[in-house]
mmCIF file of C-alpha atoms in Angstrom:
data_model
loop_
_atom_site.group_PDB
_atom_site.id
_atom_site.type_symbol
_atom_site.label_atom_id
_atom_site.label_comp_id
_atom_site.label_asym_id
_atom_site.label_seq_id
_atom_site.Cartn_x
_atom_site.Cartn_y
_atom_site.Cartn_z
ATOM 1 C CA MET Y 639 -42.012 -61.775 -28.556
ATOM 2 C CA THR Y 640 -39.429 -63.878 -26.749
ATOM 3 C CA THR Y 641 -35.868 -62.676 -26.364
ATOM 4 C CA GLU Y 642 -32.808 -64.886 -26.266
ATOM 5 C CA ALA Y 643 -31.360 -65.368 -22.794
ATOM 6 C CA PRO Y 644 -28.071 -63.513 -22.229
ATOM 7 C CA ALA Y 645 -24.943 -65.636 -22.340
ATOM 8 C CA ARG Y 646 -21.302 -65.162 -21.442
ATOM 9 C CA GLU Y 647 -18.268 -66.749 -23.020
ATOM 10 C CA PHE Y 648 -15.275 -67.753 -20.904
ATOM 11 C CA ALA Y 649 -11.915 -69.409 -21.386
ATOM 12 C CA VAL Y 650 -11.306 -72.396 -19.096
ATOM 13 C CA ARG Y 651 -7.762 -73.213 -18.009
ATOM 14 C CA GLY Y 652 -6.450 -76.371 -16.386
ATOM 15 C CA MET Y 653 -8.584 -78.969 -18.186
ATOM 16 C CA THR Y 654 -6.753 -82.073 -19.380
ATOM 17 C CA CYS Y 655 -9.560 -84.423 -20.425
ATOM 18 C CA GLY Y 656 -13.267 -84.745 -21.051
ATOM 19 C CA SER Y 657 -14.024 -85.502 -17.413
ATOM 20 C CA CYS Y 658 -12.514 -82.129 -16.465
ATOM 21 C CA ALA Y 659 -14.889 -80.378 -18.863
ATOM 22 C CA ALA Y 660 -17.818 -82.355 -17.451
ATOM 23 C CA ARG Y 661 -16.934 -81.301 -13.912
ATOM 24 C CA VAL Y 662 -16.551 -77.614 -14.789
ATOM 25 C CA GLN Y 663 -19.870 -77.734 -16.644
ATOM 26 C CA LYS Y 664 -21.544 -79.303 -13.621
ATOM 27 C CA VAL Y 665 -20.111 -76.666 -11.278
ATOM 28 C CA LEU Y 666 -21.224 -73.790 -13.509
ATOM 29 C CA GLY Y 667 -24.673 -75.263 -14.062
ATOM 30 C CA ARG Y 668 -25.307 -75.440 -10.304
ATOM 31 C CA GLN Y 669 -24.599 -71.752 -9.657
ATOM 32 C CA PRO Y 670 -27.497 -69.423 -8.788
ATOM 33 C CA GLY Y 671 -28.329 -67.153 -11.681
ATOM 34 C CA VAL Y 672 -27.207 -69.696 -14.314
ATOM 35 C CA THR Y 673 -29.777 -71.347 -16.563
ATOM 36 C CA SER Y 674 -27.365 -73.714 -18.305
ATOM 37 C CA ALA Y 675 -23.682 -74.139 -19.054
ATOM 38 C CA GLU Y 676 -21.768 -75.836 -21.822
ATOM 39 C CA VAL Y 677 -18.031 -76.514 -21.574
ATOM 40 C CA ASN Y 678 -15.998 -77.702 -24.561
ATOM 41 C CA PHE Y 679 -12.723 -79.439 -23.784
ATOM 42 C CA ALA Y 680 -11.268 -79.185 -27.297
ATOM 43 C CA THR Y 681 -11.697 -75.407 -27.533
ATOM 44 C CA GLY Y 682 -11.142 -74.731 -23.823
ATOM 45 C CA THR Y 683 -14.250 -72.559 -23.666
ATOM 46 C CA ALA Y 684 -17.393 -72.299 -21.583
ATOM 47 C CA ARG Y 685 -20.711 -70.773 -22.599
ATOM 48 C CA VAL Y 686 -22.932 -69.818 -19.685
ATOM 49 C CA VAL Y 687 -26.587 -68.926 -20.266
ATOM 50 C CA LEU Y 688 -27.745 -66.577 -17.524
ATOM 51 C CA ALA Y 689 -31.076 -66.365 -15.750
ATOM 52 C CA GLU Y 690 -33.201 -63.235 -15.327
ATOM 53 C CA GLN Y 691 -31.175 -62.421 -12.237
ATOM 54 C CA PRO Y 692 -27.716 -63.239 -13.637
ATOM 55 C CA ALA Y 693 -24.857 -64.597 -11.622
ATOM 56 C CA ALA Y 694 -21.893 -62.299 -11.059
ATOM 57 C CA THR Y 695 -18.776 -63.088 -13.063
ATOM 58 C CA GLN Y 696 -16.625 -63.173 -9.930
ATOM 59 C CA ALA Y 697 -18.967 -65.720 -8.351
ATOM 60 C CA LEU Y 698 -18.582 -68.010 -11.363
ATOM 61 C CA VAL Y 699 -14.802 -67.581 -11.336
ATOM 62 C CA ALA Y 700 -14.650 -68.394 -7.616
ATOM 63 C CA ALA Y 701 -16.853 -71.476 -8.001
ATOM 64 C CA VAL Y 702 -14.683 -72.887 -10.782
ATOM 65 C CA ALA Y 703 -11.529 -72.074 -8.802
ATOM 66 C CA LYS Y 704 -12.848 -74.165 -5.905
ATOM 67 C CA ALA Y 705 -13.055 -77.100 -8.305
ATOM 68 C CA GLY Y 706 -9.379 -76.657 -9.237
ATOM 69 C CA TYR Y 707 -9.715 -74.853 -12.583
ATOM 70 C CA ARG Y 708 -9.485 -71.265 -13.824
ATOM 71 C CA LEU Y 709 -12.283 -69.362 -15.520
ATOM 72 C CA GLU Y 710 -11.200 -66.305 -17.481
ATOM 73 C CA LEU Y 711 -12.842 -63.762 -19.711
ATOM 74 C CA PRO Y 712 -11.373 -64.059 -23.228
ATOM 75 C CA GLU Y 713 -8.600 -61.519 -23.782
ATOM 76 C CA ALA Y 714 -10.387 -60.401 -26.923
ATOM 77 C CA ALA Y 715 -13.775 -60.044 -25.273
ATOM 78 C CA ALA Y 716 -15.544 -60.056 -28.625
ATOM 79 C CA ILE Y 717 -13.638 -61.689 -31.447
ATOM 80 C CA PRO Y 718 -16.132 -60.450 -33.991
ATOM 81 C CA ALA Y 719 -15.540 -56.896 -32.823
ATOM 82 C CA THR Y 720 -11.978 -57.091 -34.096
ATOM 83 C CA ALA Y 721 -12.753 -59.143 -37.133
ATOM 84 C CA THR Y 722 -12.631 -56.151 -39.425
ATOM 85 C CA ASN Y 723 -9.137 -54.995 -38.559
ATOM 86 C CA GLY Y 724 -6.938 -58.044 -38.936
ATOM 87 C CA ALA Y 725 -5.777 -60.171 -36.064
ATOM 88 C CA GLY Y 726 -7.348 -59.311 -32.763
ATOM 89 C CA SER Y 727 -5.187 -58.461 -29.812
ATOM 90 C CA GLY Y 728 -6.176 -61.637 -28.028
ATOM 91 C CA ASP Y 729 -5.034 -63.990 -30.768
ATOM 92 C CA VAL Y 730 -1.302 -63.580 -30.345
ATOM 93 C CA PRO Y 731 -1.198 -64.875 -26.736
ATOM 94 C CA VAL Y 732 -3.487 -67.782 -27.644
ATOM 95 C CA GLU Y 733 -1.314 -68.721 -30.624
ATOM 96 C CA ASP Y 734 1.835 -68.408 -28.515
ATOM 97 C CA GLU Y 735 0.325 -70.568 -25.783
ATOM 98 C CA GLN Y 736 -0.646 -73.262 -28.271
ATOM 99 C CA ALA Y 737 2.765 -73.131 -29.956
ATOM 100 C CA ASP Y 738 4.533 -73.470 -26.597
ATOM 101 C CA ALA Y 739 2.331 -76.425 -25.662
ATOM 102 C CA GLN Y 740 3.029 -78.137 -28.986
ATOM 103 C CA ARG Y 741 6.788 -77.670 -28.597
ATOM 104 C CA SER Y 742 6.653 -78.936 -25.021
ATOM 105 C CA TRP Y 743 4.796 -82.129 -25.934
ATOM 106 C CA LEU Y 744 7.062 -82.711 -28.944
ATOM 107 C CA ARG Y 745 10.123 -82.433 -26.721
ATOM 108 C CA ARG Y 746 8.635 -84.990 -24.350
ATOM 109 C CA VAL Y 747 7.837 -87.318 -27.266
ATOM 110 C CA LEU Y 748 11.437 -87.131 -28.500
ATOM 111 C CA ILE Y 749 12.693 -88.029 -25.025
ATOM 112 C CA ALA Y 750 10.129 -90.683 -24.106
ATOM 113 C CA TRP Y 751 10.240 -92.889 -27.177
ATOM 114 C CA PRO Y 752 14.001 -93.606 -27.414
ATOM 115 C CA LEU Y 753 14.205 -94.221 -23.664
ATOM 116 C CA GLY Y 754 10.996 -96.284 -23.585
ATOM 117 C CA LEU Y 755 12.090 -98.482 -26.499
ATOM 118 C CA ALA Y 756 15.499 -98.949 -24.898
ATOM 119 C CA VAL Y 757 13.871 -100.071 -21.634
ATOM 120 C CA MET Y 758 11.663 -102.515 -23.520
ATOM 121 C CA TYR Y 759 14.682 -103.914 -25.404
ATOM 122 C CA LEU Y 760 16.578 -104.461 -22.143
ATOM 123 C CA ALA Y 761 13.521 -106.105 -20.596
ATOM 124 C CA PHE Y 762 12.928 -108.638 -23.384
ATOM 125 C CA ALA Y 763 16.124 -109.044 -25.411
ATOM 126 C CA PRO Y 764 17.579 -112.562 -25.080
ATOM 127 C CA GLY Y 765 20.977 -112.490 -23.445
ATOM 128 C CA LEU Y 766 20.403 -109.053 -21.870
ATOM 129 C CA LYS Y 767 17.356 -109.412 -19.668
ATOM 130 C CA ASP Y 768 19.117 -111.934 -17.425
ATOM 131 C CA THR Y 769 22.284 -109.886 -16.894
ATOM 132 C CA ALA Y 770 22.912 -108.292 -13.516
ATOM 133 C CA TRP Y 771 23.226 -104.759 -14.856
ATOM 134 C CA ALA Y 772 20.200 -104.658 -17.196
ATOM 135 C CA PRO Y 773 17.575 -104.014 -14.465
ATOM 136 C CA TRP Y 774 19.572 -101.073 -13.110
ATOM 137 C CA VAL Y 775 19.894 -99.576 -16.576
ATOM 138 C CA GLN Y 776 16.144 -100.002 -16.984
ATOM 139 C CA LEU Y 777 15.674 -98.034 -13.765
ATOM 140 C CA ALA Y 778 18.016 -95.284 -14.960
ATOM 141 C CA LEU Y 779 16.243 -94.972 -18.319
ATOM 142 C CA ALA Y 780 12.685 -95.225 -16.972
ATOM 143 C CA THR Y 781 13.152 -92.647 -14.201
ATOM 144 C CA PRO Y 782 13.354 -89.529 -16.464
ATOM 145 C CA VAL Y 783 10.411 -90.825 -18.477
ATOM 146 C CA GLN Y 784 8.350 -91.299 -15.337
ATOM 147 C CA PHE Y 785 9.173 -88.039 -13.569
ATOM 148 C CA TYR Y 786 10.117 -85.608 -16.348
ATOM 149 C CA VAL Y 787 8.176 -86.719 -19.400
ATOM 150 C CA GLY Y 788 5.237 -87.798 -17.274
ATOM 151 C CA TRP Y 789 5.335 -84.733 -15.035
ATOM 152 C CA PRO Y 790 2.216 -83.091 -16.595
ATOM 153 C CA PHE Y 791 0.188 -86.185 -15.717
ATOM 154 C CA LEU Y 792 1.573 -86.349 -12.181
ATOM 155 C CA ARG Y 793 1.004 -82.638 -11.622
ATOM 156 C CA GLY Y 794 -2.550 -82.868 -12.948
ATOM 157 C CA ALA Y 795 -3.316 -85.825 -10.695
ATOM 158 C CA VAL Y 796 -1.966 -84.017 -7.618
ATOM 159 C CA LYS Y 797 -4.035 -80.923 -8.436
ATOM 160 C CA ARG Y 798 -7.165 -82.989 -8.757
ATOM 161 C CA ALA Y 799 -6.380 -84.819 -5.509
ATOM 162 C CA ARG Y 800 -6.072 -81.501 -3.682
ATOM 163 C CA TRP Y 801 -9.656 -80.740 -4.689
ATOM 164 C CA PHE Y 802 -10.831 -84.325 -4.005
ATOM 165 C CA THR Y 803 -11.567 -84.966 -7.678
ATOM 166 C CA ALA Y 804 -10.137 -87.276 -10.318
ATOM 167 C CA ASN Y 805 -9.609 -87.235 -14.077
ATOM 168 C CA MET Y 806 -7.703 -89.128 -16.755
ATOM 169 C CA ASP Y 807 -4.415 -87.825 -15.316
ATOM 170 C CA THR Y 808 -5.331 -89.633 -12.114
ATOM 171 C CA LEU Y 809 -5.583 -92.953 -13.954
ATOM 172 C CA VAL Y 810 -2.282 -92.378 -15.758
ATOM 173 C CA ALA Y 811 -0.488 -91.328 -12.569
ATOM 174 C CA LEU Y 812 -1.868 -94.233 -10.525
ATOM 175 C CA GLY Y 813 -1.045 -96.789 -13.197
ATOM 176 C CA THR Y 814 2.467 -95.630 -14.058
ATOM 177 C CA VAL Y 815 3.566 -94.747 -10.520
ATOM 178 C CA THR Y 816 2.292 -98.077 -9.231
ATOM 179 C CA ALA Y 817 4.134 -100.000 -11.967
ATOM 180 C CA TYR Y 818 7.307 -97.943 -11.417
ATOM 181 C CA THR Y 819 7.209 -98.226 -7.602
ATOM 182 C CA PHE Y 820 6.448 -101.946 -7.679
ATOM 183 C CA SER Y 821 9.373 -102.531 -10.052
ATOM 184 C CA LEU Y 822 11.705 -100.433 -7.897
ATOM 185 C CA VAL Y 823 10.782 -102.365 -4.752
ATOM 186 C CA GLU Y 824 11.209 -105.685 -6.574
ATOM 187 C CA LEU Y 825 14.600 -104.563 -7.887
ATOM 188 C CA LEU Y 826 15.797 -103.567 -4.430
ATOM 189 C CA ARG Y 827 14.619 -106.951 -3.134
ATOM 190 C CA GLY Y 828 16.683 -108.706 -5.803
ATOM 191 C CA GLN Y 829 13.652 -109.900 -7.785
ATOM 192 C CA ARG Y 830 13.442 -109.925 -11.604
ATOM 193 C CA GLU Y 831 9.735 -109.329 -12.184
ATOM 194 C CA LEU Y 832 9.993 -105.701 -13.314
ATOM 195 C CA TYR Y 833 7.573 -103.480 -15.212
ATOM 196 C CA PHE Y 834 9.651 -100.391 -15.955
ATOM 197 C CA GLU Y 835 8.948 -100.767 -19.675
ATOM 198 C CA THR Y 836 5.197 -100.741 -19.015
ATOM 199 C CA ALA Y 837 5.312 -97.378 -17.254
ATOM 200 C CA ALA Y 838 7.763 -95.866 -19.766
ATOM 201 C CA LEU Y 839 5.944 -96.945 -22.920
ATOM 202 C CA LEU Y 840 2.526 -96.018 -21.555
ATOM 203 C CA ILE Y 841 3.776 -92.483 -20.939
ATOM 204 C CA ALA Y 842 5.411 -92.468 -24.380
ATOM 205 C CA PHE Y 843 2.112 -93.334 -26.077
ATOM 206 C CA LEU Y 844 0.188 -90.801 -24.010
ATOM 207 C CA VAL Y 845 2.533 -87.883 -24.690
ATOM 208 C CA LEU Y 846 2.412 -88.744 -28.388
ATOM 209 C CA GLY Y 847 -1.377 -88.564 -28.210
ATOM 210 C CA ARG Y 848 -1.244 -85.233 -26.383
ATOM 211 C CA TYR Y 849 1.108 -83.875 -29.043
ATOM 212 C CA PHE Y 850 -1.259 -84.841 -31.862
ATOM 213 C CA GLU Y 851 -4.151 -83.397 -29.871
ATOM 214 C CA VAL Y 852 -2.471 -80.007 -29.403
ATOM 215 C CA ARG Y 853 -1.362 -79.920 -33.020
ATOM 216 C CA ALA Y 854 -4.900 -80.619 -34.265
ATOM 217 C CA LYS Y 855 -6.363 -77.923 -32.004
ATOM 218 C CA ARG Y 856 -3.752 -75.407 -33.104
ATOM 219 C CA ARG Y 857 -4.338 -76.071 -36.795
ATOM 220 C CA ALA Y 858 -8.094 -75.822 -36.383
ATOM 221 C CA GLY Y 859 -7.732 -72.528 -34.504
ATOM 222 C CA LYS Y 860 -6.025 -71.028 -37.531
ATOM 223 C CA ALA Y 861 -9.432 -70.867 -39.244
ATOM 224 C CA ILE Y 862 -10.447 -67.998 -36.979
ATOM 225 C CA ARG Y 863 -7.098 -66.269 -37.325
ATOM 226 C CA ALA Y 864 -7.227 -66.582 -41.121
ATOM 227 C CA LEU Y 865 -10.655 -64.942 -41.157
ATOM 228 C CA LEU Y 866 -9.447 -62.150 -38.899
ATOM 229 C CA GLU Y 867 -6.547 -61.457 -41.236
ATOM 230 C CA LEU Y 868 -8.966 -60.694 -44.063
ATOM 231 C CA GLY Y 869 -10.134 -57.393 -42.584
ATOM 232 C CA ALA Y 870 -8.722 -53.912 -43.132
ATOM 233 C CA LYS Y 871 -6.829 -52.312 -40.280
ATOM 234 C CA GLN Y 872 -7.429 -48.684 -41.170
ATOM 235 C CA ALA Y 873 -10.123 -46.647 -42.882
ATOM 236 C CA ARG Y 874 -9.959 -43.407 -44.849
ATOM 237 C CA VAL Y 875 -12.867 -41.454 -43.373
ATOM 238 C CA ILE Y 876 -14.162 -38.131 -44.744
ATOM 239 C CA ARG Y 877 -14.597 -35.680 -41.897
ATOM 240 C CA ASP Y 878 -15.280 -32.002 -42.432
ATOM 241 C CA GLY Y 879 -14.428 -32.490 -46.096
ATOM 242 C CA THR Y 880 -10.985 -33.921 -45.314
ATOM 243 C CA GLU Y 881 -9.791 -37.498 -45.663
ATOM 244 C CA VAL Y 882 -8.483 -38.820 -42.350
ATOM 245 C CA MET Y 883 -6.876 -42.231 -41.752
ATOM 246 C CA VAL Y 884 -8.252 -43.793 -38.570
ATOM 247 C CA PRO Y 885 -8.178 -47.292 -37.035
ATOM 248 C CA VAL Y 886 -11.126 -49.280 -38.276
ATOM 249 C CA GLU Y 887 -12.441 -49.603 -34.705
ATOM 250 C CA GLN Y 888 -13.143 -45.861 -34.719
ATOM 251 C CA VAL Y 889 -15.442 -46.026 -37.743
ATOM 252 C CA GLU Y 890 -19.071 -45.377 -36.807
ATOM 253 C CA VAL Y 891 -22.310 -46.101 -38.599
ATOM 254 C CA GLY Y 892 -23.013 -43.249 -41.019
ATOM 255 C CA ASP Y 893 -19.349 -42.312 -41.604
ATOM 256 C CA LEU Y 894 -18.302 -41.717 -45.201
ATOM 257 C CA MET Y 895 -15.255 -43.723 -46.297
ATOM 258 C CA ARG Y 896 -13.155 -43.249 -49.408
ATOM 259 C CA ILE Y 897 -11.777 -46.494 -50.866
ATOM 260 C CA ARG Y 898 -9.147 -46.303 -53.567
ATOM 261 C CA PRO Y 899 -8.220 -49.039 -56.067
ATOM 262 C CA GLY Y 900 -6.436 -51.977 -54.430
ATOM 263 C CA GLU Y 901 -7.670 -51.155 -50.933
ATOM 264 C CA LYS Y 902 -9.900 -53.280 -48.706
ATOM 265 C CA ILE Y 903 -13.312 -51.973 -47.754
ATOM 266 C CA PRO Y 904 -13.129 -51.373 -43.978
ATOM 267 C CA THR Y 905 -16.747 -52.155 -43.020
ATOM 268 C CA ASP Y 906 -20.087 -53.045 -44.571
ATOM 269 C CA GLY Y 907 -21.697 -50.123 -46.306
ATOM 270 C CA ALA Y 908 -23.537 -48.642 -49.259
ATOM 271 C CA VAL Y 909 -21.935 -46.862 -52.212
ATOM 272 C CA VAL Y 910 -22.893 -43.158 -52.350
ATOM 273 C CA ASP Y 911 -20.467 -42.070 -55.041
ATOM 274 C CA GLY Y 912 -18.290 -43.638 -57.734
ATOM 275 C CA ALA Y 913 -18.276 -46.910 -59.615
ATOM 276 C CA SER Y 914 -15.900 -49.843 -59.464
ATOM 277 C CA ALA Y 915 -15.560 -53.609 -59.522
ATOM 278 C CA VAL Y 916 -15.218 -55.234 -56.090
ATOM 279 C CA ASP Y 917 -13.649 -58.618 -55.382
ATOM 280 C CA GLU Y 918 -16.012 -60.328 -52.907
ATOM 281 C CA SER Y 919 -14.503 -63.808 -53.223
ATOM 282 C CA MET Y 920 -13.702 -63.898 -49.499
ATOM 283 C CA LEU Y 921 -17.426 -63.727 -48.790
ATOM 284 C CA THR Y 922 -19.140 -65.382 -51.754
ATOM 285 C CA GLY Y 923 -16.388 -67.489 -53.338
ATOM 286 C CA GLU Y 924 -17.098 -65.790 -56.670
ATOM 287 C CA SER Y 925 -13.814 -65.271 -58.508
ATOM 288 C CA VAL Y 926 -15.040 -62.526 -60.856
ATOM 289 C CA PRO Y 927 -15.215 -58.996 -59.330
ATOM 290 C CA VAL Y 928 -18.742 -57.572 -59.051
ATOM 291 C CA ASP Y 929 -19.605 -54.137 -60.470
ATOM 292 C CA LYS Y 930 -20.684 -51.617 -57.844
ATOM 293 C CA THR Y 931 -22.411 -48.305 -58.460
ATOM 294 C CA VAL Y 932 -24.333 -45.767 -56.385
ATOM 295 C CA GLY Y 933 -26.788 -47.616 -54.158
ATOM 296 C CA SER Y 934 -24.934 -50.938 -54.233
ATOM 297 C CA THR Y 935 -24.028 -52.636 -50.947
ATOM 298 C CA VAL Y 936 -20.476 -53.702 -50.199
ATOM 299 C CA ALA Y 937 -19.056 -55.984 -47.541
ATOM 300 C CA GLY Y 938 -16.161 -55.267 -45.233
ATOM 301 C CA ALA Y 939 -12.849 -56.938 -46.224
ATOM 302 C CA ALA Y 940 -13.836 -57.025 -49.906
ATOM 303 C CA VAL Y 941 -11.188 -55.545 -52.251
ATOM 304 C CA ASN Y 942 -11.836 -52.551 -54.486
ATOM 305 C CA THR Y 943 -10.156 -53.439 -57.784
ATOM 306 C CA SER Y 944 -10.542 -50.415 -60.082
ATOM 307 C CA GLY Y 945 -12.350 -47.116 -59.476
ATOM 308 C CA VAL Y 946 -12.630 -44.877 -56.420
ATOM 309 C CA LEU Y 947 -15.663 -45.488 -54.183
ATOM 310 C CA THR Y 948 -17.264 -43.400 -51.487
ATOM 311 C CA VAL Y 949 -19.092 -45.693 -49.071
ATOM 312 C CA ARG Y 950 -21.368 -44.887 -46.155
ATOM 313 C CA ALA Y 951 -20.835 -47.322 -43.268
ATOM 314 C CA THR Y 952 -23.989 -49.267 -42.430
ATOM 315 C CA ALA Y 953 -22.554 -51.888 -40.043
ATOM 316 C CA VAL Y 954 -19.414 -51.858 -37.914
ATOM 317 C CA GLY Y 955 -17.668 -54.140 -35.458
ATOM 318 C CA ALA Y 956 -19.645 -57.231 -34.546
ATOM 319 C CA ASP Y 957 -22.462 -56.376 -36.967
ATOM 320 C CA THR Y 958 -20.427 -56.775 -40.172
ATOM 321 C CA ALA Y 959 -20.773 -59.796 -42.448
ATOM 322 C CA LEU Y 960 -17.186 -60.906 -41.760
ATOM 323 C CA ALA Y 961 -17.771 -60.660 -38.017
ATOM 324 C CA GLN Y 962 -20.866 -62.820 -38.347
ATOM 325 C CA ILE Y 963 -18.882 -65.444 -40.280
ATOM 326 C CA VAL Y 964 -16.231 -65.492 -37.550
ATOM 327 C CA SER Y 965 -18.959 -65.760 -34.927
ATOM 328 C CA LEU Y 966 -20.570 -68.718 -36.703
ATOM 329 C CA VAL Y 967 -17.253 -70.563 -37.039
ATOM 330 C CA SER Y 968 -16.498 -69.943 -33.365
ATOM 331 C CA ALA Y 969 -19.959 -71.190 -32.378
ATOM 332 C CA ALA Y 970 -19.540 -74.310 -34.526
ATOM 333 C CA GLN Y 971 -16.208 -75.121 -32.883
ATOM 334 C CA ALA Y 972 -17.534 -74.495 -29.379
ATOM 335 C CA GLY Y 973 -20.834 -76.318 -29.819
ATOM 336 C CA LYS Y 974 -21.551 -79.902 -28.896
ATOM 337 C CA GLY Y 975 -23.280 -82.607 -30.860
ATOM 338 C CA ARG Y 976 -25.259 -85.506 -29.443
ATOM 339 C CA ALA Y 977 -22.280 -87.855 -29.603
ATOM 340 C CA GLN Y 978 -20.104 -85.450 -27.649
ATOM 341 C CA ARG Y 979 -22.777 -84.864 -25.010
ATOM 342 C CA LEU Y 980 -22.993 -88.638 -24.484
ATOM 343 C CA ALA Y 981 -19.193 -88.897 -24.266
ATOM 344 C CA ASP Y 982 -19.097 -86.094 -21.694
ATOM 345 C CA ARG Y 983 -21.697 -87.821 -19.528
ATOM 346 C CA ILE Y 984 -19.699 -91.056 -19.653
ATOM 347 C CA SER Y 985 -16.426 -89.233 -18.886
ATOM 348 C CA ALA Y 986 -17.955 -87.649 -15.796
ATOM 349 C CA VAL Y 987 -18.396 -91.047 -14.084
ATOM 350 C CA PHE Y 988 -15.727 -93.001 -15.918
ATOM 351 C CA VAL Y 989 -12.678 -92.196 -13.762
ATOM 352 C CA PRO Y 990 -14.137 -93.040 -10.335
ATOM 353 C CA THR Y 991 -15.686 -96.193 -11.813
ATOM 354 C CA VAL Y 992 -12.314 -97.345 -13.157
ATOM 355 C CA ILE Y 993 -10.594 -96.659 -9.834
ATOM 356 C CA LEU Y 994 -13.217 -98.745 -8.012
ATOM 357 C CA LEU Y 995 -12.806 -101.554 -10.554
ATOM 358 C CA ALA Y 996 -9.024 -101.497 -10.079
ATOM 359 C CA LEU Y 997 -9.403 -101.668 -6.287
ATOM 360 C CA GLY Y 998 -11.916 -104.498 -6.643
ATOM 361 C CA THR Y 999 -9.543 -106.377 -8.946
ATOM 362 C CA PHE Y 1000 -6.696 -106.068 -6.460
ATOM 363 C CA ALA Y 1001 -8.904 -107.090 -3.543
ATOM 364 C CA GLY Y 1002 -10.262 -110.084 -5.449
ATOM 365 C CA TRP Y 1003 -6.847 -111.449 -6.321
ATOM 366 C CA TRP Y 1004 -5.577 -110.876 -2.787
ATOM 367 C CA LEU Y 1005 -8.549 -112.139 -0.765
ATOM 368 C CA ILE Y 1006 -9.870 -114.881 -3.039
ATOM 369 C CA VAL Y 1007 -6.805 -116.126 -4.924
ATOM 370 C CA GLY Y 1008 -4.305 -115.202 -2.218
ATOM 371 C CA ASP Y 1009 -1.855 -113.611 -4.675
ATOM 372 C CA PRO Y 1010 -1.503 -109.859 -3.934
ATOM 373 C CA VAL Y 1011 1.347 -109.449 -6.445
ATOM 374 C CA ALA Y 1012 -0.782 -110.765 -9.307
ATOM 375 C CA GLY Y 1013 -3.618 -108.607 -7.998
ATOM 376 C CA LEU Y 1014 -1.444 -105.513 -8.117
ATOM 377 C CA ILE Y 1015 -0.390 -106.292 -11.698
ATOM 378 C CA ALA Y 1016 -4.011 -106.830 -12.723
ATOM 379 C CA ALA Y 1017 -5.085 -103.588 -11.014
ATOM 380 C CA VAL Y 1018 -2.388 -101.646 -12.852
ATOM 381 C CA ALA Y 1019 -3.561 -103.232 -16.106
ATOM 382 C CA VAL Y 1020 -7.113 -102.002 -15.439
ATOM 383 C CA LEU Y 1021 -5.860 -98.460 -14.823
ATOM 384 C CA ILE Y 1022 -3.610 -98.516 -17.880
ATOM 385 C CA VAL Y 1023 -6.129 -99.758 -20.427
ATOM 386 C CA ALA Y 1024 -8.826 -97.403 -19.091
ATOM 387 C CA CYS Y 1025 -7.380 -94.117 -20.357
ATOM 388 C CA PRO Y 1026 -9.714 -93.294 -23.252
ATOM 389 C CA CYS Y 1027 -8.932 -89.592 -23.564
ATOM 390 C CA ALA Y 1028 -10.279 -89.844 -27.108
ATOM 391 C CA LEU Y 1029 -13.704 -90.526 -25.590
ATOM 392 C CA GLY Y 1030 -14.275 -86.846 -24.900
ATOM 393 C CA LEU Y 1031 -11.949 -85.503 -27.590
ATOM 394 C CA ALA Y 1032 -12.710 -87.214 -30.897
ATOM 395 C CA THR Y 1033 -15.959 -85.386 -31.687
ATOM 396 C CA PRO Y 1034 -14.886 -81.823 -30.773
ATOM 397 C CA VAL Y 1035 -11.535 -82.143 -32.539
ATOM 398 C CA ALA Y 1036 -13.299 -83.507 -35.626
ATOM 399 C CA ILE Y 1037 -15.606 -80.474 -35.569
ATOM 400 C CA MET Y 1038 -12.672 -78.109 -35.123
ATOM 401 C CA VAL Y 1039 -10.697 -79.637 -37.974
ATOM 402 C CA GLY Y 1040 -13.782 -79.660 -40.196
ATOM 403 C CA THR Y 1041 -14.546 -75.994 -39.589
ATOM 404 C CA GLY Y 1042 -10.863 -75.165 -39.968
ATOM 405 C CA ARG Y 1043 -10.758 -76.238 -43.619
#
């Protein structure tokens, strides 16, 4: 009989695009003691299948840190283990982190779009674009967009450069900084060929996309939290003939639990005394309560609607039906389909390929045509149009949203 290889789940911090996930997956997969690794950008998780002689957790953390990312054990080490007592302790920080990220990107959207549209208006409006003061106003409006709104992209690019890697942030930073710097130099030289609006509006579109991305991930994550909220937090356990209220985590297999009308059943079990109707709609979708008598099985988080039941616990923690549902939803959100695997492989080589194409474009215009300025503009255009963050995001976010409904 074959046994399933042991696996560990981790949270991955610092990823900003599909190419980041591909790099982390490659680093983990190369470690001794690792059979395979799967990293999901949308959920920010990594699943590592270990070999017979497993790799140490600290070795995996150190390897990922060398690549410029952080590998962490989930704060709630086993979400299913807390699925029977409401929200797990690890969910609050995750929700807070997602909420903070959503507010941060929304703030940047609200700053970038008015300033970006104003820069574009000054750049193209008849009667304004030729005035002496318009270019300087463009500079003043584009600067906060470039260095405040676009700071996450610049910071991500610098981090990747420190580790001699590149990702989508690298393309954004190269494209926008080049357009901004070129325009600044041209302005100081008294020229009128400026591209401040290009840098500002590109950042505006990108931060809007990041905002929608974070919002979609946060909404999809509520599926797990909603399931966790279904469970009971305490159980009335009969010990030495006395009813004692204990946290549901302290319930053990074989314990007798007394469930009164209106209360949730703490864990899966079998009825040993009493008769009642139990609302199992959270598990089966059936709206009509089901009659339960001695010998009947009941599921944790179901609601006792009428009589008093005495139930012997048969499954606790990660073995309950609710915990298994949570585990399946989590696995569905963290898994990868064929389309996403293909997108990840493309993302892994996409960024360096685009950078080489941009350099080749600039060199071609300079050496063959003899027009380095036009070459620089064309190179920036290559960098700007080649930011398909949706390439590695569309499939996992679609899965998350689908499982979140």
